Amino acid sequence: MKQGNSADIVYDYIKNQIVTKAIYPGTRIVEEDLVRETGVSRTPVRSALMRLAYDGLIQQQPNRGAVVAKPSATDLRQVYEARAVLEVGAFRAAVHRRSDESVLQMEQNLQKQQDLTNLFNMTEYVRLNREFHWIITMEAQNAYYEKYLNELQNKVATYLLFWDSSTTNSLSLDLHLRIFEAFRDRDEQKGVLALMEDLQLAEECVRESQPL
């Protein structure tokens, strides 16, 4: 097995544990345990940990080593500030380049979000929310938007999963519908306004649910 493939295995293994709440923010990640659990050597394990740290999912702490990232109030503010700048830029590009296929994908995603209002599940919401916003990112056709928004979306997913105590996605759904309509109609101004409201709502839900 190639080292790159081994590192991917470890990366996916840890990321899956984080997003499924098998391990929580602040939990120490032990290299020896990963070697035993994944069957790979230390070198790809360390490579995967470096990548996870770069993506913002883990942090390296003195005397503790790698731990699952736990955000501060400053982290939360900075992530959403950066996300707003990048996602607005991506939307401005995507709305003029979008394909009919991407409009259909977004419409199908929204139907699943609508179904979720009947039996809300945060894990499923996080998946659909990321998929919805990622359609816009991909249609911007800019590798740097993809690179940096991927990192920010990883951070946002952990915030929502561990700290957002919302029991419905109705407010988010209304804003996503407005974003979709603007995306479909190539209405840049309407879309940017709805997107900014959506990001503000998401940050407020996390901040109000879990004081940092």
C-alpha angles and dihedrals in degrees: 000000000000118000092238091056091047091052089050090054092053092043093052091044094055095039091052091051090052098047093044091050093242086132126027136218110283093028113137116237112216118206093210091056091051092050090053097042098045100031095230130121128260096259097064089039090058090045090054092048091052090052093048090050090050090051090052097243096114136026131213110230129188113260092001105062119205119006133172107268117262113192128224125211088263092052091052094049094046094047093053093043091054093042092053093052094047098041093048089051091048092049093050089054097040098049091065096041102038120130128222087246092059090051089054091048091052092048091052090048091052091052089057090048089052091051089051092064088071094056110012119208120176095208091054091044091054090052094049093042092054092045091051095052092041091061087063092046093052093048090056086070094212120130092206094056087051094049099048099034089052089059093046092047089053089055093045091051091058091047092053096043097048106028112022108093095184115144097196139036096208097115092045091047092055091053093045089053090054091048090049093050091051091046091049093046094041090238102157098182095048091047095050092051092050092045093053090050090049093052092046090051092050093051093047092050091055094043094049094045096051120020106218 
